[in-house]
PDB file of C-alpha atoms in Angstrom:
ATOM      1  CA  UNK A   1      -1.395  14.825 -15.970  1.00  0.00           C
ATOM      2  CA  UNK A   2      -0.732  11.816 -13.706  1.00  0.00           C
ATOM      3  CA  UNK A   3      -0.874  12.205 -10.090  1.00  0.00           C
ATOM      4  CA  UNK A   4      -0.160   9.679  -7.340  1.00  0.00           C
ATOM      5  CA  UNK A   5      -1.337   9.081  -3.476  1.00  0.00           C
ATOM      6  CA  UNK A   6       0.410   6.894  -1.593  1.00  0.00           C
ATOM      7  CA  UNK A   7       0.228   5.889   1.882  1.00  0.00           C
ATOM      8  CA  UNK A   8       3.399   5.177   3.697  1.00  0.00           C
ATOM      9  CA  UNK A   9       5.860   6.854   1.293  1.00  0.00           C
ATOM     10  CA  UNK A  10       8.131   7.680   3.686  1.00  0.00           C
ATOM     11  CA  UNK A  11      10.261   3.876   3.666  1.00  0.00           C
ATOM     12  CA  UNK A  12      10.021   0.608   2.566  1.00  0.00           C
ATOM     13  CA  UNK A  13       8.571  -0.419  -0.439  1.00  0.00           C
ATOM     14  CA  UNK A  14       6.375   2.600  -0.163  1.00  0.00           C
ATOM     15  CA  UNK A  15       9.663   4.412  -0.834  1.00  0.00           C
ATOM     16  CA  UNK A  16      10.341   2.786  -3.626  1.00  0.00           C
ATOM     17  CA  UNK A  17       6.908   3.483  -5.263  1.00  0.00           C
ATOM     18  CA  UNK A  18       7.615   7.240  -4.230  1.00  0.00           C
ATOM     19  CA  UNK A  19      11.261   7.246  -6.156  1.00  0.00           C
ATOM     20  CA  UNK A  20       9.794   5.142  -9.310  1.00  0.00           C
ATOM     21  CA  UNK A  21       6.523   7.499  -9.598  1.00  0.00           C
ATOM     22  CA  UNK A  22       8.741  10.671  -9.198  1.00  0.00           C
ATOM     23  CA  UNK A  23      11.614   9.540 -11.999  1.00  0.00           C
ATOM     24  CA  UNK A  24       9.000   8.982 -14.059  1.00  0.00           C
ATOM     25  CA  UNK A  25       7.941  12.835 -13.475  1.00  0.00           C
ATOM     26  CA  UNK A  26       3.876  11.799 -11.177  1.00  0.00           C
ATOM     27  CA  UNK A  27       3.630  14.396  -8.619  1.00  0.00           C
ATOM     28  CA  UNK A  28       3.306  12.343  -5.593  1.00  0.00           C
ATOM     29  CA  UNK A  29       1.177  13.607  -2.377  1.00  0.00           C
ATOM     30  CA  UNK A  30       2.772  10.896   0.116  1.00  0.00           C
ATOM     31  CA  UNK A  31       0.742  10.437   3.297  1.00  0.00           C
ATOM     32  CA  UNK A  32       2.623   8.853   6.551  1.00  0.00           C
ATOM     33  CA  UNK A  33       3.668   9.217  10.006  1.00  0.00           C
ATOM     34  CA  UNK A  34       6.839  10.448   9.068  1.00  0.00           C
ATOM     35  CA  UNK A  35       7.972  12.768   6.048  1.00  0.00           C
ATOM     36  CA  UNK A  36      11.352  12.105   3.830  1.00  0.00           C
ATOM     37  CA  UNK A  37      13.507  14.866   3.984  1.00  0.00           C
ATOM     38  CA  UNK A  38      15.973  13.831   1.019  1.00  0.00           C
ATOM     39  CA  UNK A  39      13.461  12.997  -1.272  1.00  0.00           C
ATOM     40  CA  UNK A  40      11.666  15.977  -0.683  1.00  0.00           C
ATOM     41  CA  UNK A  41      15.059  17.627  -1.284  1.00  0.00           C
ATOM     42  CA  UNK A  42      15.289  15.679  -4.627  1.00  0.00           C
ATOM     43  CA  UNK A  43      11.607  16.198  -6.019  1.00  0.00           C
ATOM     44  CA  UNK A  44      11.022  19.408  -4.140  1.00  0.00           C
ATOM     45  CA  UNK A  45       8.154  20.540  -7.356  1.00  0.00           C
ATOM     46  CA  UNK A  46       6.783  17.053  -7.479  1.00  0.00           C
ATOM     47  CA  UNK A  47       6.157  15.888  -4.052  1.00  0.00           C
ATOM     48  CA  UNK A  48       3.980  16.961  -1.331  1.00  0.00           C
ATOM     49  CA  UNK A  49       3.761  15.295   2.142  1.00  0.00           C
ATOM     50  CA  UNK A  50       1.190  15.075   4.729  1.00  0.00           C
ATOM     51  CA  UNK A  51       2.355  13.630   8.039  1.00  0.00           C
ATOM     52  CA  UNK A  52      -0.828  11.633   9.701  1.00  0.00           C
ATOM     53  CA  UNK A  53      -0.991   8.741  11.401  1.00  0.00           C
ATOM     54  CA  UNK A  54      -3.198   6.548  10.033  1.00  0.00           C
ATOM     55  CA  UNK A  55      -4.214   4.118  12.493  1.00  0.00           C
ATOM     56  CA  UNK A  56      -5.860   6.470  14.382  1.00  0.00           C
ATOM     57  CA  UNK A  57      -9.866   6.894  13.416  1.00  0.00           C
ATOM     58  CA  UNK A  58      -9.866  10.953  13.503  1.00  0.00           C
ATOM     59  CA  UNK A  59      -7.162  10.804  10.058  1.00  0.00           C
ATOM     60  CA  UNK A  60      -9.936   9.902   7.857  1.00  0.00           C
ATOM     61  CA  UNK A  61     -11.999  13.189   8.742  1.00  0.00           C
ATOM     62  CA  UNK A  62      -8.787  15.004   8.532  1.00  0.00           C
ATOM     63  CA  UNK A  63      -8.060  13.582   4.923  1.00  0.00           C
ATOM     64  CA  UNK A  64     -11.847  14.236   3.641  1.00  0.00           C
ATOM     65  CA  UNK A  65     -11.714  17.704   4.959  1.00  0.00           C
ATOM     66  CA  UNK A  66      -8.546  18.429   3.456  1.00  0.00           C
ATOM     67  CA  UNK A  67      -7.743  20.972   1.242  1.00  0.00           C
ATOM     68  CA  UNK A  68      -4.332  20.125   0.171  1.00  0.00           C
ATOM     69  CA  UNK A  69      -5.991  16.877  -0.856  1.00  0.00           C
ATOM     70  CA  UNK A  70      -8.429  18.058  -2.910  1.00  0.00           C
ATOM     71  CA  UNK A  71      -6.390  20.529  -4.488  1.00  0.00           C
ATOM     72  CA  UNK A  72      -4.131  18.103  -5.374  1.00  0.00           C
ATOM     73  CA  UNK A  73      -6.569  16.055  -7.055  1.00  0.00           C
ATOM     74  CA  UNK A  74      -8.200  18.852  -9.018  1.00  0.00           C
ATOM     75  CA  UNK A  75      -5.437  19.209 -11.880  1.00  0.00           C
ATOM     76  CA  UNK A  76      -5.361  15.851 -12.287  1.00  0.00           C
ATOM     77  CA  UNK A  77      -6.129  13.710 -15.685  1.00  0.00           C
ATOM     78  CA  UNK A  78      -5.616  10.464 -14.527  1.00  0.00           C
ATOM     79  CA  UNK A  79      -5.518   9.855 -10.346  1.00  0.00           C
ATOM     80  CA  UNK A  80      -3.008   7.113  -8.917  1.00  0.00           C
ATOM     81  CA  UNK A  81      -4.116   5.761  -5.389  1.00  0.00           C
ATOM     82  CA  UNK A  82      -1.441   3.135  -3.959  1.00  0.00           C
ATOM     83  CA  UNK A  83      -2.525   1.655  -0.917  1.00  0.00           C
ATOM     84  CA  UNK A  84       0.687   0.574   0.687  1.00  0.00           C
ATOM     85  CA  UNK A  85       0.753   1.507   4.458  1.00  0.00           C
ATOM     86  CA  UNK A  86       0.099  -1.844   6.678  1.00  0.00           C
ATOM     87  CA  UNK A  87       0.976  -3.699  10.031  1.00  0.00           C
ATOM     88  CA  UNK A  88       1.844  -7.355  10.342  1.00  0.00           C
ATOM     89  CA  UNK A  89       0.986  -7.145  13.873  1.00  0.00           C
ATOM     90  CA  UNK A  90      -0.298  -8.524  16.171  1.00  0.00           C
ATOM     91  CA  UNK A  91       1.842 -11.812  15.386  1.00  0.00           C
ATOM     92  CA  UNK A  92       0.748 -14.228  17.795  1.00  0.00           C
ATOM     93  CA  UNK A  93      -1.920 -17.055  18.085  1.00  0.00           C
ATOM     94  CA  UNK A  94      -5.479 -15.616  19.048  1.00  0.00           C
ATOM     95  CA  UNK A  95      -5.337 -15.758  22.737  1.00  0.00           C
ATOM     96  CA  UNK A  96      -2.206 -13.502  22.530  1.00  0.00           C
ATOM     97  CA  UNK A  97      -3.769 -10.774  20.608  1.00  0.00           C
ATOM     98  CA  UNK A  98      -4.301  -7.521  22.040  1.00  0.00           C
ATOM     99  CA  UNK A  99      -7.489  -5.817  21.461  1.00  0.00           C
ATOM    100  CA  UNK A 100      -5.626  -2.085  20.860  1.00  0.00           C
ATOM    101  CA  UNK A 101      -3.199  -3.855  18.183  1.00  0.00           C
ATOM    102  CA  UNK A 102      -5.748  -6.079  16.202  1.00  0.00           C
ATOM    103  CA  UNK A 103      -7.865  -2.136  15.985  1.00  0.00           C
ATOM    104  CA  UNK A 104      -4.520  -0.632  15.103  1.00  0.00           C
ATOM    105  CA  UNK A 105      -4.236  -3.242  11.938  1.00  0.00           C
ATOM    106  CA  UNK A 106      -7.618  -3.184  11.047  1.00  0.00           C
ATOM    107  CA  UNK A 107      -7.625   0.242  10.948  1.00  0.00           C
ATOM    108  CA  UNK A 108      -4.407   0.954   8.559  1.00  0.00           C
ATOM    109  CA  UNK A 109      -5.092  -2.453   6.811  1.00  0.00           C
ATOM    110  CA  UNK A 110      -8.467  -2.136   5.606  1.00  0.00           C
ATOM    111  CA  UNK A 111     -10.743   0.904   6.773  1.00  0.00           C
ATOM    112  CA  UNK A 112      -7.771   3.774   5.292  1.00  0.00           C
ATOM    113  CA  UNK A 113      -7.892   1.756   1.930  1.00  0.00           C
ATOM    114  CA  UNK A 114     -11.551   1.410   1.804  1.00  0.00           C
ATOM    115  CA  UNK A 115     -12.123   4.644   2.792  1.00  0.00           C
ATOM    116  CA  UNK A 116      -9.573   6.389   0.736  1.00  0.00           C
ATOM    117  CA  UNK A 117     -10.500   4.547  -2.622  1.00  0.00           C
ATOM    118  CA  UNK A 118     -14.288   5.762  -1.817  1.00  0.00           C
ATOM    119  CA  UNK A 119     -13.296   9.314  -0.938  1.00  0.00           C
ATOM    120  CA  UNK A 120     -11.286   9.485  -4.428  1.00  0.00           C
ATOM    121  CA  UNK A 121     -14.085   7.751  -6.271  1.00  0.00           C
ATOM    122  CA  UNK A 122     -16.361  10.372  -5.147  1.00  0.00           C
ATOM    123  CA  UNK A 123     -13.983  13.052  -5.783  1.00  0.00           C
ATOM    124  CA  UNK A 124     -13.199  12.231  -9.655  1.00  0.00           C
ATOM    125  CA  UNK A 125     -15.151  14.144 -12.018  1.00  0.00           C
ATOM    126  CA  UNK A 126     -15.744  14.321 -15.821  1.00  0.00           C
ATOM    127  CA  UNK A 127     -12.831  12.498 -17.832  1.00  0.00           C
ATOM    128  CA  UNK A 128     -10.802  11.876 -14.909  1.00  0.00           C
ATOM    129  CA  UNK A 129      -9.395   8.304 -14.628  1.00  0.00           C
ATOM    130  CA  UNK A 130      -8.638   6.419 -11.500  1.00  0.00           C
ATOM    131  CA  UNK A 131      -6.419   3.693 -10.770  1.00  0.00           C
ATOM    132  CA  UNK A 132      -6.785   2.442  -7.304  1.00  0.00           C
ATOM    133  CA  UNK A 133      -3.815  -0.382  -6.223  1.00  0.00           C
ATOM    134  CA  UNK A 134      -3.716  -1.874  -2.620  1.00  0.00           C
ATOM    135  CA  UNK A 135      -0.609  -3.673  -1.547  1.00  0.00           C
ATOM    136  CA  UNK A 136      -1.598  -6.972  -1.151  1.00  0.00           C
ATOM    137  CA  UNK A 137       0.042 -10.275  -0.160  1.00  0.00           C
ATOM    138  CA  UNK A 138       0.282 -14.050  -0.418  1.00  0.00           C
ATOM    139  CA  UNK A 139      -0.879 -14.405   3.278  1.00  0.00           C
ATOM    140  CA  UNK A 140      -4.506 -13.111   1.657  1.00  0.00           C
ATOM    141  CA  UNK A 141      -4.314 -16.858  -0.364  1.00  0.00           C
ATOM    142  CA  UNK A 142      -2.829 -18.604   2.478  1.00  0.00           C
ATOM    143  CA  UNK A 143      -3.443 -19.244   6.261  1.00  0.00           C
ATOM    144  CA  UNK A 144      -0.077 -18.870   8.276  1.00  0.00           C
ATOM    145  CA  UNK A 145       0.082 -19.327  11.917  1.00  0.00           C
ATOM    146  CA  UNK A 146       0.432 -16.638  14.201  1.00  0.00           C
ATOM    147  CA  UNK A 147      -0.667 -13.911  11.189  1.00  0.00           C
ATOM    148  CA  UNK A 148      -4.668 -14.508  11.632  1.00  0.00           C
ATOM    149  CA  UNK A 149      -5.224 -10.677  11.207  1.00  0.00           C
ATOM    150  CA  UNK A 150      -2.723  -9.999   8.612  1.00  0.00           C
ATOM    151  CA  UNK A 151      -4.145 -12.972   6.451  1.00  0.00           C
ATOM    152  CA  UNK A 152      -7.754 -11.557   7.376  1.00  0.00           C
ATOM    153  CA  UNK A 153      -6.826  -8.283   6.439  1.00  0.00           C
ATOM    154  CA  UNK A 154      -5.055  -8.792   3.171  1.00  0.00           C
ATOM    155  CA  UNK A 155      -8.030 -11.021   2.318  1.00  0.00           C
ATOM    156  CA  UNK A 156     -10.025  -8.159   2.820  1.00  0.00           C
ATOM    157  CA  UNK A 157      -8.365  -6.277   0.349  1.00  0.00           C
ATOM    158  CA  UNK A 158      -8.438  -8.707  -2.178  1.00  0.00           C
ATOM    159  CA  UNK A 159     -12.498  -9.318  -1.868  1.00  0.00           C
ATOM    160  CA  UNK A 160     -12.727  -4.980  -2.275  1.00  0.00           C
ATOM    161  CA  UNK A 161     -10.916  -5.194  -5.517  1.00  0.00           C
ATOM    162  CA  UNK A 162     -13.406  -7.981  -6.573  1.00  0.00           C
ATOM    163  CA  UNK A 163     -16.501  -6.264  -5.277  1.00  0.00           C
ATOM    164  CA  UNK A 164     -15.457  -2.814  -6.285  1.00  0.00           C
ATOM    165  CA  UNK A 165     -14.437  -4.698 -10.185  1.00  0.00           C
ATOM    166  CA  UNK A 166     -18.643  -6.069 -10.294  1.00  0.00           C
ATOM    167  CA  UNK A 167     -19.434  -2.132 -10.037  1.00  0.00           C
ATOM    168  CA  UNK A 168     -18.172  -1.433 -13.447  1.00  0.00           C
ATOM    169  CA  UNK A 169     -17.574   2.087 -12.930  1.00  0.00           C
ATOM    170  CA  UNK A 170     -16.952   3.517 -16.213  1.00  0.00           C
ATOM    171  CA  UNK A 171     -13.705   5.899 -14.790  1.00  0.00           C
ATOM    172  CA  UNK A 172     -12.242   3.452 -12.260  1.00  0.00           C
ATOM    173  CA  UNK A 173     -10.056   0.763 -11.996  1.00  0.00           C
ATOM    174  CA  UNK A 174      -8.929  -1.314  -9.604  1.00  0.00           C
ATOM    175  CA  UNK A 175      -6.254  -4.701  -8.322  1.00  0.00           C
ATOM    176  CA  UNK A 176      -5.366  -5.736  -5.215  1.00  0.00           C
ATOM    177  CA  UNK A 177      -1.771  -6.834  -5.793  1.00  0.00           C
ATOM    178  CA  UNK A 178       0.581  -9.098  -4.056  1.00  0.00           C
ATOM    179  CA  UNK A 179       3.920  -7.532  -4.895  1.00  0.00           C
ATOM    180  CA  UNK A 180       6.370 -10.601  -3.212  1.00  0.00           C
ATOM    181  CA  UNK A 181       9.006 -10.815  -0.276  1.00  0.00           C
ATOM    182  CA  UNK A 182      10.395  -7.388  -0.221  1.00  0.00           C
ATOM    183  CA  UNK A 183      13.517  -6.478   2.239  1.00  0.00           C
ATOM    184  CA  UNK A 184      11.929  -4.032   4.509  1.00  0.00           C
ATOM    185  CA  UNK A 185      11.287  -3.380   8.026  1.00  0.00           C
ATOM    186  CA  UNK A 186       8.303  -5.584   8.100  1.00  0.00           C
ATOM    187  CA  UNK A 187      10.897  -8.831   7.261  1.00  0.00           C
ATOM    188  CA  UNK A 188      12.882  -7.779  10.061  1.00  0.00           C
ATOM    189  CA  UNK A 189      10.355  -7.552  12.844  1.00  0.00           C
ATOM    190  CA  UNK A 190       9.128 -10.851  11.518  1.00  0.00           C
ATOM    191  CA  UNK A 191      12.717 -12.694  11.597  1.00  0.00           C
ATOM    192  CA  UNK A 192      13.062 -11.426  15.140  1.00  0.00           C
ATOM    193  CA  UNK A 193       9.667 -12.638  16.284  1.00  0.00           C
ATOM    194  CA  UNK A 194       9.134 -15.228  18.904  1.00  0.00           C
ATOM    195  CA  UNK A 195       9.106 -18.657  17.221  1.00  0.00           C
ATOM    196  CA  UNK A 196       6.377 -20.040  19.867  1.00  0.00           C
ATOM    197  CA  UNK A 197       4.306 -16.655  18.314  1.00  0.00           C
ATOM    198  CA  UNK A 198       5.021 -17.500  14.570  1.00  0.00           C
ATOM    199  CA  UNK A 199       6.277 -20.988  13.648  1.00  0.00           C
ATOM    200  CA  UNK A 200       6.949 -19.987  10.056  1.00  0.00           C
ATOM    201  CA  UNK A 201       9.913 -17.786  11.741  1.00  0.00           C
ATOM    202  CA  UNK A 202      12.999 -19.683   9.961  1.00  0.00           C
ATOM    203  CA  UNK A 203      11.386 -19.854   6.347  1.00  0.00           C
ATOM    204  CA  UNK A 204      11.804 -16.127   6.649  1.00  0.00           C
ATOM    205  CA  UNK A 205      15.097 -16.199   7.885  1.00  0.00           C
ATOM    206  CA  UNK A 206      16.206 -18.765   5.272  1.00  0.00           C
ATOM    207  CA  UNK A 207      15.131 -16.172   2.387  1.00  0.00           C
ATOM    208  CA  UNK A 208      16.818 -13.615   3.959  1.00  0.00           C
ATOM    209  CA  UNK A 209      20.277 -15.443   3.983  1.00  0.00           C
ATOM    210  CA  UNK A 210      19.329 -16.664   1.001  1.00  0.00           C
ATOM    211  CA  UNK A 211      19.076 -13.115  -1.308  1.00  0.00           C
ATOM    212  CA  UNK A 212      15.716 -14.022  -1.969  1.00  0.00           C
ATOM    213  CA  UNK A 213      13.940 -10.464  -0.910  1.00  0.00           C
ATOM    214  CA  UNK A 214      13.507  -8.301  -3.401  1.00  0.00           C
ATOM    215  CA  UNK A 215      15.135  -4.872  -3.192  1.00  0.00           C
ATOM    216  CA  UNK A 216      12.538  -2.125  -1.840  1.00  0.00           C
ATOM    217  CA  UNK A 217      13.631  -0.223  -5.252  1.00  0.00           C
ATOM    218  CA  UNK A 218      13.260  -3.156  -8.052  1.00  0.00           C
ATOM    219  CA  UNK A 219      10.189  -3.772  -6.410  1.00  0.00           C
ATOM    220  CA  UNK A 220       8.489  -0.141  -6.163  1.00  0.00           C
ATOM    221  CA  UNK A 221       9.654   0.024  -9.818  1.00  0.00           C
ATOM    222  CA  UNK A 222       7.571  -2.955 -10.865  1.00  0.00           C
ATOM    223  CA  UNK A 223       5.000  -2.489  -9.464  1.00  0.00           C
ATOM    224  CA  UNK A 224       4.746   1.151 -11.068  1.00  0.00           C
ATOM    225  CA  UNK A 225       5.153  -0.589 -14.543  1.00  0.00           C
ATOM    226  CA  UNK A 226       2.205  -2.819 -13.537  1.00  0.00           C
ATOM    227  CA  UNK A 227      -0.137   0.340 -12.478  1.00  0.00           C
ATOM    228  CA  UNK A 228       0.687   2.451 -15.568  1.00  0.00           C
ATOM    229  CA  UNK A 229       0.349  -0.617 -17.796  1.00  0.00           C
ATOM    230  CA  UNK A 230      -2.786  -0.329 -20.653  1.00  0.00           C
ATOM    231  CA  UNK A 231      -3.880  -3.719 -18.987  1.00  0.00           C
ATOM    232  CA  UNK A 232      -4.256  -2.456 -15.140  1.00  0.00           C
ATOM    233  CA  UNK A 233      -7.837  -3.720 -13.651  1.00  0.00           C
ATOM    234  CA  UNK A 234      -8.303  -6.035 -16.062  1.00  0.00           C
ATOM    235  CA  UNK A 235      -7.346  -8.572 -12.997  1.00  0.00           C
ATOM    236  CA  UNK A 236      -8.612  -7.390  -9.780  1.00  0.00           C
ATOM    237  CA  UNK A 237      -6.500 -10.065  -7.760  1.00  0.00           C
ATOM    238  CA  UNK A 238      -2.850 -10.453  -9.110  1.00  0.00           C
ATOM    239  CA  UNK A 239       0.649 -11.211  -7.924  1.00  0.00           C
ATOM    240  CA  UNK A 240       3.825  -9.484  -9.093  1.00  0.00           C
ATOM    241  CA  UNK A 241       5.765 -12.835  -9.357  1.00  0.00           C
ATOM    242  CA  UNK A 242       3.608 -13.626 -12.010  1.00  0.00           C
ATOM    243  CA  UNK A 243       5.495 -11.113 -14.120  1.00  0.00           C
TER     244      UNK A 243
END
């Protein structure tokens, strides 16, 4: 039996994940700040939700201690973690960082992925597969203005896959993927940023009223092929567009 986690399943691309895991017939335990209502309506059997906030430290002892998690895991054959949640703030140059919002994206951005994909690892026993996928991005290749801790922490992300790849554990695998320009709230507080904060402002603007984002759906469905594909982990670094 295949069985899914997924940070911030409640919109977004993380939404589209959710809809493309449960069509398939994955129960999905979706962990986020806020719960769906109407897919929980549609895959009432299939999906469980645990509203947390993640960018707050104490959620990781909450997770580990609970027992809807582990229970969840238990019946499991092969265990799905999708590391989607993430922050593109602060957006700014350095001296217009705030302390509280660089913590806030380091938190959600790396230390809940790392975290999470140990927890699981520890948690797997006998034949029990795991796939581990964290939502990546192009700003982990390249520096943008104005996005120092989202390139940092997407880097980040990309390195784990790498490092975690060189352990060779025998019932885990693992890629940190860049899944492309999806139309979600995250292009939206970008396109309405401060151009003095981010100078790359209109290039995001220009794909917007150009049709280049990808839906949140078409998206969350390829990137589902890509983590049930025979070949997942055999790259730990990859990018959707690729494909």
């Amino acid at each position: 039996m295949i069985k899914a986690i997924l940070t911030g399943h409640s919109k977004g691309l993380g939404l589209g994940i959710a809809r493309a895991l449960l069509k398939r017939g994955h129960a999905v335990l979706g962990i986020s700040r806020s719960q769906n209502t109407e897919l929980q309506q549609q895959y009432n059997e299939d999906l469980q939700q645990i509203s947390l906030d993640l960018t707050q430290p104490s959620a990781l002892e909450q997770l580990e201690s609970s027992t809807q998690l582990r229970k969840f895991i238990a019946s499991a054959t092969q265990l799905l973690l999708i590391n989607n949640a993430g922050l593109v703030s602060p957006i700014g140059p350095l001296n217009a960082q705030a302390n509280g919002d660089i913590s806030r994206s380091v938190q959600l951005n790396i230390t809940v992925p790392l975290a999470l994909s140990a927890l699981l690892a520890r948690e797997v026993q006998g034949n029990q597969q795991l796939r581990i996928l964290h939502v990546s991005s192009g700003a982990a290749q390249s520096a943008y203005p104005g996005w120092s801790v989202y390139c940092a922490t997407k880097a980040a992300l990309d390195m784990h896959a790498r490092a975690v790849q060189e352990d060779q554990l025998p019932n885990v695998a693992i890629c940190s993927l860049a899944p492309g320009v999806i139309d979600t709230a995250m292009q939206t507080q970008i396109r309405e940023t401060d151009e003095s904060l981010f100078p790359n402002k209109q290039r995001f603007i220009q794909l917007k009223n150009s049709n280049s984002l990808s839906s949140p759906e078409s998206s969350g469905e390829r990137l589902v092929q890509y983590l049930l594909s025979p070949n997942f982990g055999r790259l730990a670094v990859d990018d959707l567009r690729a494909y």
